[in-house]
Amino acid sequence: MKIAKNIYSVGVVDWNLTDFHGYHTSGGTTYNAYLLIDNKITLVDTVKNSCTFVSRMINNLSSIIPVEKIDYVVSNHAEKDHSGAIINIMEKAPNAVLLCSPHGKENLEKYGILPAKYRVVGNTEELSTGTKTLKFFHTPLVHWPDSMVTYLKEENILFSNDGFGQHYGKSCMFADEAGIDIVLKEAAKYYANILTPYGTSIIKALDALKGLDIKMIAPAHGMIWRRKQDIELIISDYTKWAKHTPGDKALIVYDTMWGSTEILADTCYQQLSGSGIKTELFNVSKRDISDIPTEILDAKFIVFASPILHNQILPTMGKVLVYLSGLKFSNRKAWCTGSYGWAKNAFEKLEGFVQNASFDLIAPGFYVKFKPTDKEIEELKNKLTEEIIPRIKE
Ligand code: FEO
């Protein structure tokens, strides 16, 4: 599919992807690769290493040029969803030279897919393809240490690899065609689940790219950003997310065994909502836990509510908190509540998990034995009103 003069999208849609190492991708995804036709023909990134995807990409390429004519293959990132077809392409294009970052070379070598003809490109190095110029920017940890982006100067197109991507598969290629609201939502989910730990690196990358006149962002997943207002919006969102800027809502993340913790969660929900705080309930057993990080992007306060089972928090809540401990959100306040049978001390583990996930615990939790009594519900309401809500509103 042509995306600009002499520039084609030659990647594939993975319609059936539902899980990307734990991140539930309800909308499938795409592995985008781009072909630049100039005196030197360049392929930017490849696709995941499945026979079907490799075959589809080679067919896409063959419909534009003979594959053996490719001169350069840019590997912006060594993760297998982008490097999976490098070997296949290099076999078919024996004169091609692979271009990668120093860490990219190491990682491709470790994967056993570094071709004989390769060249490590320096940060901000430029390469002429004849009438056009590619400029490479090392962007370590957006997503891996090897990550880089490639800027096509004359066309003002940024091939941003994982950055600005979405796991969202469609037959169209542009964010404005797919619907900007859904694409922004998927971009937020992608950022939250994949890039949240790398905020500092993302700010550095955004600073490095600040001087570029970007008229199109072509990521390696999902839709291409081409309208000025959409490009400004996604860069602004990335800046906000990378700075861990808290949102304005409260989120109550909970599970329940016999309904007691749900009563506590619901009391928190009603009390917070009633005080004018935008509040959402999230039962981790009923909903997709990949949506929790996305909700946290927009949150400033999270209640974690769990029952105790076998002297431990409920495994469903443990799974969520272990996942969040890897993402390491900053600047979010949190508090805990829950119901126990006889092992109240186990809530120390809940609070420990919450702190380990980098949330700022604002007060000791509120815990009840078995089902909360009317008196305990009143105590919870009073605690929320007098102690917790003022802290949320600070
Ligand atoms: Fe889309 Fe980090 O790979």
mmCIF file of C-alpha atoms and ligand atoms in Angstrom:
data_model
loop_
_atom_site.group_PDB
_atom_site.id
_atom_site.type_symbol
_atom_site.label_atom_id
_atom_site.label_comp_id
_atom_site.label_asym_id
_atom_site.label_seq_id
_atom_site.Cartn_x
_atom_site.Cartn_y
_atom_site.Cartn_z
ATOM 1 C CA MET A 1 0.000 0.000 0.000
ATOM 2 C CA LYS A 2 1.423 3.386 -1.022
ATOM 3 C CA ILE A 3 1.760 5.855 1.870
ATOM 4 C CA ALA A 4 3.681 8.601 0.034
ATOM 5 C CA LYS A 5 5.437 9.042 -3.289
ATOM 6 C CA ASN A 6 7.776 6.053 -3.734
ATOM 7 C CA ILE A 7 7.104 4.843 -0.194
ATOM 8 C CA TYR A 8 5.051 1.745 0.505
ATOM 9 C CA SER A 9 3.762 -0.107 3.506
ATOM 10 C CA VAL A 10 4.713 -3.750 2.959
ATOM 11 C CA GLY A 11 4.011 -5.259 6.383
ATOM 12 C CA VAL A 12 1.179 -7.531 7.474
ATOM 13 C CA VAL A 13 -1.887 -7.561 9.687
ATOM 14 C CA ASP A 14 -1.956 -10.223 12.401
ATOM 15 C CA TRP A 15 -5.709 -10.549 12.687
ATOM 16 C CA ASN A 16 -5.615 -13.360 15.209
ATOM 17 C CA LEU A 17 -3.196 -12.043 17.817
ATOM 18 C CA THR A 18 -4.880 -11.975 21.203
ATOM 19 C CA ASP A 19 -1.868 -12.074 23.497
ATOM 20 C CA PHE A 20 1.401 -10.191 23.159
ATOM 21 C CA HIS A 21 3.533 -11.571 26.011
ATOM 22 C CA GLY A 22 0.690 -11.119 28.471
ATOM 23 C CA TYR A 23 -0.854 -7.994 26.968
ATOM 24 C CA HIS A 24 -4.308 -8.867 25.683
ATOM 25 C CA THR A 25 -4.644 -7.452 22.193
ATOM 26 C CA SER A 26 -8.321 -7.629 21.435
ATOM 27 C CA GLY A 27 -7.856 -5.814 18.116
ATOM 28 C CA GLY A 28 -5.048 -7.980 16.687
ATOM 29 C CA THR A 29 -1.989 -6.057 15.543
ATOM 30 C CA THR A 30 0.151 -5.228 12.546
ATOM 31 C CA TYR A 31 3.854 -5.715 11.903
ATOM 32 C CA ASN A 32 4.615 -2.748 9.696
ATOM 33 C CA ALA A 33 7.512 -2.641 7.277
ATOM 34 C CA TYR A 34 8.172 0.107 4.773
ATOM 35 C CA LEU A 35 9.784 0.091 1.351
ATOM 36 C CA LEU A 36 11.513 3.241 0.105
ATOM 37 C CA ILE A 37 12.195 3.375 -3.614
ATOM 38 C CA ASP A 38 15.186 5.496 -4.596
ATOM 39 C CA ASN A 39 18.494 4.867 -6.379
ATOM 40 C CA LYS A 40 19.197 2.624 -3.429
ATOM 41 C CA ILE A 41 16.144 0.635 -2.400
ATOM 42 C CA THR A 42 15.578 0.415 1.350
ATOM 43 C CA LEU A 43 13.362 -1.755 3.500
ATOM 44 C CA VAL A 44 12.650 -0.405 6.987
ATOM 45 C CA ASP A 45 11.959 -3.237 9.431
ATOM 46 C CA THR A 46 10.437 -6.635 8.669
ATOM 47 C CA VAL A 47 7.693 -8.771 10.211
ATOM 48 C CA LYS A 48 7.217 -11.497 12.808
ATOM 49 C CA ASN A 49 8.823 -14.793 11.880
ATOM 50 C CA SER A 50 5.849 -16.861 10.856
ATOM 51 C CA CYS A 51 5.781 -18.541 7.433
ATOM 52 C CA THR A 52 2.494 -16.832 6.627
ATOM 53 C CA PHE A 53 3.682 -13.352 7.536
ATOM 54 C CA VAL A 54 7.026 -13.739 5.772
ATOM 55 C CA SER A 55 5.278 -15.002 2.661
ATOM 56 C CA ARG A 56 2.768 -12.124 2.738
ATOM 57 C CA MET A 57 5.527 -9.535 3.135
ATOM 58 C CA ILE A 58 7.571 -10.998 0.293
ATOM 59 C CA ASN A 59 4.472 -10.947 -1.900
ATOM 60 C CA ASN A 60 3.894 -7.320 -0.923
ATOM 61 C CA LEU A 61 7.487 -6.477 -1.847
ATOM 62 C CA SER A 62 7.394 -8.468 -5.073
ATOM 63 C CA SER A 63 4.343 -6.578 -6.245
ATOM 64 C CA ILE A 64 6.475 -3.399 -6.187
ATOM 65 C CA ILE A 65 10.060 -4.455 -7.013
ATOM 66 C CA PRO A 66 12.066 -7.636 -7.429
ATOM 67 C CA VAL A 67 13.148 -8.425 -3.859
ATOM 68 C CA GLU A 68 16.763 -9.047 -4.941
ATOM 69 C CA LYS A 69 17.040 -5.346 -5.765
ATOM 70 C CA ILE A 70 16.835 -4.281 -2.110
ATOM 71 C CA ASP A 71 20.073 -2.485 -1.142
ATOM 72 C CA TYR A 72 19.481 -1.722 2.532
ATOM 73 C CA VAL A 73 17.447 -3.326 5.294
ATOM 74 C CA VAL A 74 17.077 -1.079 8.328
ATOM 75 C CA SER A 75 16.577 -2.981 11.572
ATOM 76 C CA ASN A 76 15.256 -0.364 13.958
ATOM 77 C CA HIS A 77 14.746 -2.935 16.701
ATOM 78 C CA ALA A 78 15.861 -6.538 17.181
ATOM 79 C CA GLU A 79 12.697 -7.850 18.848
ATOM 80 C CA LYS A 80 11.385 -10.750 16.802
ATOM 81 C CA ASP A 81 8.155 -9.070 15.743
ATOM 82 C CA HIS A 82 10.313 -6.742 13.615
ATOM 83 C CA SER A 83 13.446 -8.754 12.907
ATOM 84 C CA GLY A 84 11.694 -12.072 12.254
ATOM 85 C CA ALA A 85 12.022 -11.950 8.471
ATOM 86 C CA ILE A 86 15.509 -10.405 8.168
ATOM 87 C CA ILE A 87 17.085 -13.736 7.274
ATOM 88 C CA ASN A 88 14.450 -14.408 4.600
ATOM 89 C CA ILE A 89 14.966 -10.994 3.032
ATOM 90 C CA MET A 90 18.761 -11.184 3.131
ATOM 91 C CA GLU A 91 18.612 -14.585 1.435
ATOM 92 C CA LYS A 92 16.526 -13.163 -1.384
ATOM 93 C CA ALA A 93 18.509 -9.918 -1.633
ATOM 94 C CA PRO A 94 22.149 -11.075 -1.545
ATOM 95 C CA ASN A 95 23.574 -7.586 -2.080
ATOM 96 C CA ALA A 96 21.591 -5.970 0.715
ATOM 97 C CA VAL A 97 23.346 -4.505 3.752
ATOM 98 C CA LEU A 98 21.607 -4.567 7.104
ATOM 99 C CA LEU A 99 21.761 -1.311 9.097
ATOM 100 C CA CYS A 100 21.315 -1.397 12.871
ATOM 101 C CA SER A 101 22.363 0.256 16.131
ATOM 102 C CA PRO A 102 25.323 -1.097 18.160
ATOM 103 C CA HIS A 103 22.968 -2.853 20.587
ATOM 104 C CA GLY A 104 20.931 -4.014 17.604
ATOM 105 C CA LYS A 105 24.003 -5.759 16.235
ATOM 106 C CA GLU A 106 24.575 -7.488 19.593
ATOM 107 C CA ASN A 107 20.966 -8.595 19.936
ATOM 108 C CA LEU A 108 20.590 -9.794 16.350
ATOM 109 C CA GLU A 109 23.816 -11.746 16.843
ATOM 110 C CA LYS A 110 22.447 -13.307 20.047
ATOM 111 C CA TYR A 111 19.314 -14.319 18.160
ATOM 112 C CA GLY A 112 21.537 -15.849 15.457
ATOM 113 C CA ILE A 113 20.061 -13.646 12.731
ATOM 114 C CA LEU A 114 22.814 -11.085 12.153
ATOM 115 C CA PRO A 115 23.592 -11.370 8.440
ATOM 116 C CA ALA A 116 27.126 -11.359 7.066
ATOM 117 C CA LYS A 117 26.559 -7.979 5.439
ATOM 118 C CA TYR A 118 25.701 -5.492 8.116
ATOM 119 C CA ARG A 119 26.735 -2.018 9.204
ATOM 120 C CA VAL A 120 26.292 -0.393 12.573
ATOM 121 C CA VAL A 121 24.992 3.143 12.183
ATOM 122 C CA GLY A 122 25.839 5.905 14.628
ATOM 123 C CA ASN A 123 23.390 8.146 16.434
ATOM 124 C CA THR A 124 22.290 10.963 14.057
ATOM 125 C CA GLU A 125 24.271 9.391 11.214
ATOM 126 C CA GLU A 126 22.885 10.144 7.774
ATOM 127 C CA LEU A 127 22.810 7.883 4.749
ATOM 128 C CA SER A 128 21.980 8.925 1.196
ATOM 129 C CA THR A 129 19.832 6.608 -0.871
ATOM 130 C CA GLY A 130 20.394 8.700 -3.976
ATOM 131 C CA THR A 131 17.926 11.526 -3.936
ATOM 132 C CA LYS A 132 16.788 10.994 -0.338
ATOM 133 C CA THR A 133 18.465 10.932 3.075
ATOM 134 C CA LEU A 134 17.890 8.603 5.989
ATOM 135 C CA LYS A 135 18.859 9.870 9.424
ATOM 136 C CA PHE A 136 19.153 7.403 12.285
ATOM 137 C CA PHE A 137 18.472 8.276 15.903
ATOM 138 C CA HIS A 138 19.400 5.853 18.656
ATOM 139 C CA THR A 139 16.459 5.747 21.063
ATOM 140 C CA PRO A 140 17.552 3.199 23.686
ATOM 141 C CA LEU A 141 14.715 1.707 25.755
ATOM 142 C CA VAL A 142 11.987 2.853 23.452
ATOM 143 C CA HIS A 143 11.473 -0.197 23.772
ATOM 144 C CA TRP A 144 14.753 -2.174 24.150
ATOM 145 C CA PRO A 145 18.345 -0.927 24.501
ATOM 146 C CA ASP A 146 18.774 -1.509 20.749
ATOM 147 C CA SER A 147 15.780 0.574 19.646
ATOM 148 C CA MET A 148 16.326 3.297 17.094
ATOM 149 C CA VAL A 149 14.145 5.311 14.720
ATOM 150 C CA THR A 150 14.760 6.341 11.125
ATOM 151 C CA TYR A 151 13.842 9.736 9.717
ATOM 152 C CA LEU A 152 13.394 10.279 5.987
ATOM 153 C CA LYS A 153 14.468 13.897 5.752
ATOM 154 C CA GLU A 154 13.105 14.963 2.380
ATOM 155 C CA GLU A 155 9.638 13.491 3.058
ATOM 156 C CA ASN A 156 9.584 14.355 6.787
ATOM 157 C CA ILE A 157 8.549 10.822 7.706
ATOM 158 C CA LEU A 158 9.583 9.298 11.011
ATOM 159 C CA PHE A 159 9.734 5.498 11.008
ATOM 160 C CA SER A 160 9.295 5.218 14.736
ATOM 161 C CA ASN A 161 9.243 1.446 15.267
ATOM 162 C CA ASP A 162 7.568 0.632 18.623
ATOM 163 C CA GLY A 163 7.169 4.301 19.576
ATOM 164 C CA PHE A 164 3.714 5.746 18.811
ATOM 165 C CA GLY A 165 2.474 2.259 17.893
ATOM 166 C CA GLN A 166 -0.739 0.468 18.711
ATOM 167 C CA HIS A 167 -1.635 -3.196 18.729
ATOM 168 C CA TYR A 168 -4.526 -2.650 16.396
ATOM 169 C CA GLY A 169 -5.098 -4.482 13.135
ATOM 170 C CA LYS A 170 -7.165 -2.923 10.354
ATOM 171 C CA SER A 171 -7.271 -3.094 6.600
ATOM 172 C CA CYS A 172 -6.540 0.650 6.441
ATOM 173 C CA MET A 173 -3.197 2.232 7.310
ATOM 174 C CA PHE A 174 -3.914 5.703 8.669
ATOM 175 C CA ALA A 175 -5.113 6.738 12.120
ATOM 176 C CA ASP A 176 -7.632 9.202 10.679
ATOM 177 C CA GLU A 177 -9.094 6.466 8.464
ATOM 178 C CA ALA A 178 -9.433 3.999 11.341
ATOM 179 C CA GLY A 179 -10.955 6.648 13.624
ATOM 180 C CA ILE A 180 -8.718 8.836 15.730
ATOM 181 C CA ASP A 181 -10.508 8.147 19.029
ATOM 182 C CA ILE A 182 -10.064 4.387 18.855
ATOM 183 C CA VAL A 183 -6.468 4.707 17.631
ATOM 184 C CA LEU A 184 -5.575 7.076 20.470
ATOM 185 C CA LYS A 185 -7.186 4.652 22.912
ATOM 186 C CA GLU A 186 -5.170 1.754 21.507
ATOM 187 C CA ALA A 187 -2.000 3.900 21.548
ATOM 188 C CA ALA A 188 -2.634 4.596 25.251
ATOM 189 C CA LYS A 189 -3.129 0.888 25.967
ATOM 190 C CA TYR A 190 0.064 0.085 24.053
ATOM 191 C CA TYR A 191 2.049 2.769 25.891
ATOM 192 C CA ALA A 192 0.665 1.731 29.278
ATOM 193 C CA ASN A 193 1.437 -1.958 28.838
ATOM 194 C CA ILE A 194 4.731 -1.727 26.962
ATOM 195 C CA LEU A 195 6.467 1.598 27.441
ATOM 196 C CA THR A 196 5.481 2.827 30.917
ATOM 197 C CA PRO A 197 8.761 1.726 32.572
ATOM 198 C CA TYR A 198 10.820 3.745 30.097
ATOM 199 C CA GLY A 199 9.523 7.268 30.653
ATOM 200 C CA THR A 200 12.972 8.794 31.174
ATOM 201 C CA SER A 201 14.278 7.264 27.931
ATOM 202 C CA ILE A 202 11.166 8.383 26.060
ATOM 203 C CA ILE A 203 11.617 11.979 27.209
ATOM 204 C CA LYS A 204 15.245 11.828 25.969
ATOM 205 C CA ALA A 205 14.060 10.467 22.623
ATOM 206 C CA LEU A 206 11.366 13.133 22.299
ATOM 207 C CA ASP A 207 13.966 15.805 23.064
ATOM 208 C CA ALA A 208 16.306 14.381 20.432
ATOM 209 C CA LEU A 209 13.537 14.452 17.813
ATOM 210 C CA LYS A 210 12.214 17.872 18.823
ATOM 211 C CA GLY A 211 13.899 19.778 16.001
ATOM 212 C CA LEU A 212 12.495 17.574 13.242
ATOM 213 C CA ASP A 213 9.674 18.749 11.023
ATOM 214 C CA ILE A 214 7.637 15.548 11.237
ATOM 215 C CA LYS A 215 4.774 15.332 8.765
ATOM 216 C CA MET A 216 4.104 11.622 9.167
ATOM 217 C CA ILE A 217 4.845 9.089 11.912
ATOM 218 C CA ALA A 218 4.946 5.558 10.577
ATOM 219 C CA PRO A 219 5.210 3.141 13.505
ATOM 220 C CA ALA A 220 5.932 -0.575 13.319
ATOM 221 C CA HIS A 221 2.549 -1.457 14.847
ATOM 222 C CA GLY A 222 -0.880 -0.162 13.998
ATOM 223 C CA MET A 223 -1.938 2.974 12.211
ATOM 224 C CA ILE A 224 0.206 5.720 10.670
ATOM 225 C CA TRP A 225 -0.214 9.264 11.993
ATOM 226 C CA ARG A 226 -0.396 11.748 9.116
ATOM 227 C CA ARG A 227 -2.609 14.683 10.124
ATOM 228 C CA LYS A 228 -0.810 17.557 11.833
ATOM 229 C CA GLN A 229 -3.305 17.658 14.679
ATOM 230 C CA ASP A 230 -3.018 13.908 15.281
ATOM 231 C CA ILE A 231 0.780 14.026 15.289
ATOM 232 C CA GLU A 232 0.695 16.877 17.793
ATOM 233 C CA LEU A 233 -1.815 14.976 19.917
ATOM 234 C CA ILE A 234 0.142 11.728 20.113
ATOM 235 C CA ILE A 235 3.421 13.537 20.839
ATOM 236 C CA SER A 236 1.678 15.539 23.545
ATOM 237 C CA ASP A 237 0.202 12.347 25.030
ATOM 238 C CA TYR A 238 3.632 10.643 24.959
ATOM 239 C CA THR A 239 5.171 13.628 26.736
ATOM 240 C CA LYS A 240 2.449 13.508 29.414
ATOM 241 C CA TRP A 241 2.693 9.743 29.872
ATOM 242 C CA ALA A 242 6.497 9.680 29.883
ATOM 243 C CA LYS A 243 6.520 12.296 32.652
ATOM 244 C CA HIS A 244 4.143 10.064 34.655
ATOM 245 C CA THR A 245 1.698 12.946 34.857
ATOM 246 C CA PRO A 246 -1.215 11.727 36.982
ATOM 247 C CA GLY A 247 -4.763 11.935 35.650
ATOM 248 C CA ASP A 248 -7.780 13.186 37.530
ATOM 249 C CA LYS A 249 -9.682 10.063 38.470
ATOM 250 C CA ALA A 250 -9.714 7.391 41.142
ATOM 251 C CA LEU A 251 -9.680 3.707 40.308
ATOM 252 C CA ILE A 252 -10.772 0.879 42.594
ATOM 253 C CA VAL A 253 -9.048 -2.344 41.598
ATOM 254 C CA TYR A 254 -10.430 -5.335 43.445
ATOM 255 C CA ASP A 255 -11.449 -8.948 43.571
ATOM 256 C CA THR A 256 -13.739 -10.708 45.993
ATOM 257 C CA MET A 257 -14.283 -14.249 47.323
ATOM 258 C CA TRP A 258 -17.648 -14.112 49.090
ATOM 259 C CA GLY A 259 -18.695 -10.552 48.372
ATOM 260 C CA SER A 260 -17.207 -8.861 51.468
ATOM 261 C CA THR A 261 -14.339 -7.124 49.684
ATOM 262 C CA GLU A 262 -16.799 -6.095 46.997
ATOM 263 C CA ILE A 263 -18.888 -4.349 49.672
ATOM 264 C CA LEU A 264 -15.768 -2.463 50.783
ATOM 265 C CA ALA A 265 -14.846 -1.623 47.187
ATOM 266 C CA ASP A 266 -18.371 -0.431 46.486
ATOM 267 C CA THR A 267 -18.403 1.700 49.643
ATOM 268 C CA CYS A 268 -15.159 3.337 48.482
ATOM 269 C CA TYR A 269 -16.703 3.838 45.029
ATOM 270 C CA GLN A 270 -19.834 5.512 46.386
ATOM 271 C CA GLN A 271 -17.970 7.647 48.889
ATOM 272 C CA LEU A 272 -15.351 8.872 46.421
ATOM 273 C CA SER A 273 -17.893 9.469 43.650
ATOM 274 C CA GLY A 274 -20.160 11.263 46.121
ATOM 275 C CA SER A 275 -17.334 13.619 47.034
ATOM 276 C CA GLY A 276 -17.027 14.720 43.407
ATOM 277 C CA ILE A 277 -14.018 12.560 42.460
ATOM 278 C CA LYS A 278 -14.398 10.825 39.108
ATOM 279 C CA THR A 279 -14.193 7.179 40.197
ATOM 280 C CA GLU A 280 -14.194 3.825 38.392
ATOM 281 C CA LEU A 281 -14.538 0.256 39.660
ATOM 282 C CA PHE A 282 -12.430 -2.527 38.183
ATOM 283 C CA ASN A 283 -13.062 -6.156 39.139
ATOM 284 C CA VAL A 284 -9.915 -7.990 38.010
ATOM 285 C CA SER A 285 -11.771 -11.292 37.562
ATOM 286 C CA LYS A 286 -14.423 -9.827 35.317
ATOM 287 C CA ARG A 287 -12.341 -7.634 33.059
ATOM 288 C CA ASP A 288 -9.171 -7.678 31.012
ATOM 289 C CA ILE A 289 -6.244 -6.882 33.293
ATOM 290 C CA SER A 290 -4.358 -5.326 30.348
ATOM 291 C CA ASP A 291 -6.840 -2.473 30.693
ATOM 292 C CA ILE A 292 -5.691 -1.676 34.242
ATOM 293 C CA PRO A 293 -2.435 0.078 33.194
ATOM 294 C CA THR A 294 -4.409 2.085 30.630
ATOM 295 C CA GLU A 295 -6.838 3.194 33.341
ATOM 296 C CA ILE A 296 -3.927 4.059 35.637
ATOM 297 C CA LEU A 297 -2.540 6.415 32.964
ATOM 298 C CA ASP A 298 -5.620 8.568 33.633
ATOM 299 C CA ALA A 299 -5.687 8.069 37.406
ATOM 300 C CA LYS A 300 -4.213 9.878 40.361
ATOM 301 C CA PHE A 301 -5.394 7.502 43.086
ATOM 302 C CA ILE A 302 -5.897 3.746 43.183
ATOM 303 C CA VAL A 303 -7.575 1.636 45.861
ATOM 304 C CA PHE A 304 -6.352 -1.961 45.870
ATOM 305 C CA ALA A 305 -8.898 -4.221 47.565
ATOM 306 C CA SER A 306 -8.285 -7.930 48.145
ATOM 307 C CA PRO A 307 -9.512 -10.765 50.297
ATOM 308 C CA ILE A 308 -7.001 -13.003 52.068
ATOM 309 C CA LEU A 309 -6.632 -16.623 50.990
ATOM 310 C CA HIS A 310 -4.171 -19.032 52.641
ATOM 311 C CA ASN A 311 -2.374 -16.199 54.416
ATOM 312 C CA GLN A 312 -1.826 -14.420 51.094
ATOM 313 C CA ILE A 313 -3.701 -11.943 48.941
ATOM 314 C CA LEU A 314 -6.009 -13.433 46.325
ATOM 315 C CA PRO A 315 -3.871 -14.748 43.414
ATOM 316 C CA THR A 316 -5.839 -12.664 40.877
ATOM 317 C CA MET A 317 -4.811 -9.517 42.754
ATOM 318 C CA GLY A 318 -1.263 -10.868 43.096
ATOM 319 C CA LYS A 319 -1.068 -11.269 39.331
ATOM 320 C CA VAL A 320 -2.175 -7.673 38.801
ATOM 321 C CA LEU A 321 0.283 -6.292 41.339
ATOM 322 C CA VAL A 322 3.228 -8.309 40.004
ATOM 323 C CA TYR A 323 2.381 -7.021 36.527
ATOM 324 C CA LEU A 324 2.151 -3.436 37.788
ATOM 325 C CA SER A 325 5.444 -3.804 39.677
ATOM 326 C CA GLY A 326 7.142 -4.239 36.301
ATOM 327 C CA LEU A 327 5.485 -1.166 34.832
ATOM 328 C CA LYS A 328 6.501 1.109 37.723
ATOM 329 C CA PHE A 329 4.062 3.979 37.444
ATOM 330 C CA SER A 330 5.122 7.078 39.360
ATOM 331 C CA ASN A 331 3.140 9.912 40.937
ATOM 332 C CA ARG A 332 0.092 7.803 41.836
ATOM 333 C CA LYS A 333 -1.326 7.662 45.352
ATOM 334 C CA ALA A 334 -2.787 4.405 46.621
ATOM 335 C CA TRP A 335 -4.588 2.873 49.548
ATOM 336 C CA CYS A 336 -5.697 -0.650 50.485
ATOM 337 C CA THR A 337 -8.726 -2.361 51.898
ATOM 338 C CA GLY A 338 -10.025 -5.916 52.128
ATOM 339 C CA SER A 339 -11.637 -8.703 54.083
ATOM 340 C CA TYR A 340 -9.879 -11.513 55.976
ATOM 341 C CA GLY A 341 -10.896 -14.613 57.919
ATOM 342 C CA TRP A 342 -8.168 -15.053 60.528
ATOM 343 C CA ALA A 343 -4.895 -13.883 58.931
ATOM 344 C CA LYS A 344 -5.097 -10.103 59.103
ATOM 345 C CA ASN A 345 -1.299 -9.839 59.023
ATOM 346 C CA ALA A 346 -1.388 -10.952 55.407
ATOM 347 C CA PHE A 347 -2.445 -7.426 54.472
ATOM 348 C CA GLU A 348 1.162 -6.420 55.139
ATOM 349 C CA LYS A 349 1.856 -8.369 51.956
ATOM 350 C CA LEU A 350 -0.817 -6.446 50.054
ATOM 351 C CA GLU A 351 0.650 -3.131 51.171
ATOM 352 C CA GLY A 352 4.151 -4.421 50.377
ATOM 353 C CA PHE A 353 3.085 -5.372 46.839
ATOM 354 C CA VAL A 354 1.507 -1.965 46.328
ATOM 355 C CA GLN A 355 4.627 -0.153 47.499
ATOM 356 C CA ASN A 356 6.854 -2.448 45.449
ATOM 357 C CA ALA A 357 4.823 -1.428 42.408
ATOM 358 C CA SER A 358 5.919 2.180 43.131
ATOM 359 C CA PHE A 359 2.572 3.473 44.339
ATOM 360 C CA ASP A 360 2.600 6.025 47.135
ATOM 361 C CA LEU A 361 0.621 4.456 50.005
ATOM 362 C CA ILE A 362 -1.046 7.391 51.707
ATOM 363 C CA ALA A 363 -2.290 5.666 54.894
ATOM 364 C CA PRO A 364 -2.588 2.270 56.576
ATOM 365 C CA GLY A 365 -5.397 0.201 55.050
ATOM 366 C CA PHE A 366 -8.847 -0.611 56.376
ATOM 367 C CA TYR A 367 -9.461 -4.305 56.925
ATOM 368 C CA VAL A 368 -12.465 -6.232 58.260
ATOM 369 C CA LYS A 369 -13.013 -9.772 59.512
ATOM 370 C CA PHE A 370 -15.359 -11.711 57.229
ATOM 371 C CA LYS A 371 -18.317 -9.509 56.232
ATOM 372 C CA PRO A 372 -18.207 -5.805 57.142
ATOM 373 C CA THR A 373 -20.802 -4.848 59.766
ATOM 374 C CA ASP A 374 -22.926 -1.709 59.442
ATOM 375 C CA LYS A 375 -20.667 -0.124 62.057
ATOM 376 C CA GLU A 376 -17.568 -0.976 60.044
ATOM 377 C CA ILE A 377 -19.118 0.440 56.888
ATOM 378 C CA GLU A 378 -19.729 3.692 58.761
ATOM 379 C CA GLU A 379 -16.123 3.632 60.011
ATOM 380 C CA LEU A 380 -14.905 3.153 56.438
ATOM 381 C CA LYS A 381 -17.040 6.031 55.187
ATOM 382 C CA ASN A 382 -15.746 8.296 57.944
ATOM 383 C CA LYS A 383 -12.137 7.310 57.273
ATOM 384 C CA LEU A 384 -12.575 8.034 53.576
ATOM 385 C CA THR A 385 -14.247 11.383 54.230
ATOM 386 C CA GLU A 386 -11.947 12.616 56.953
ATOM 387 C CA GLU A 387 -8.586 11.143 55.970
ATOM 388 C CA ILE A 388 -8.401 9.674 52.473
ATOM 389 C CA ILE A 389 -10.452 12.027 50.278
ATOM 390 C CA PRO A 390 -8.608 15.155 51.521
ATOM 391 C CA ARG A 391 -5.316 13.418 50.579
ATOM 392 C CA ILE A 392 -6.661 12.576 47.112
ATOM 393 C CA LYS A 393 -7.712 16.173 46.583
ATOM 394 C CA GLU A 394 -4.386 17.649 47.735
HETATM 395 FE FE1 FEO B 1 7.238 -4.373 18.573
HETATM 396 FE FE2 FEO B 1 9.626 -4.189 21.068
HETATM 397 O O1 FEO B 1 8.739 -4.903 19.575
#
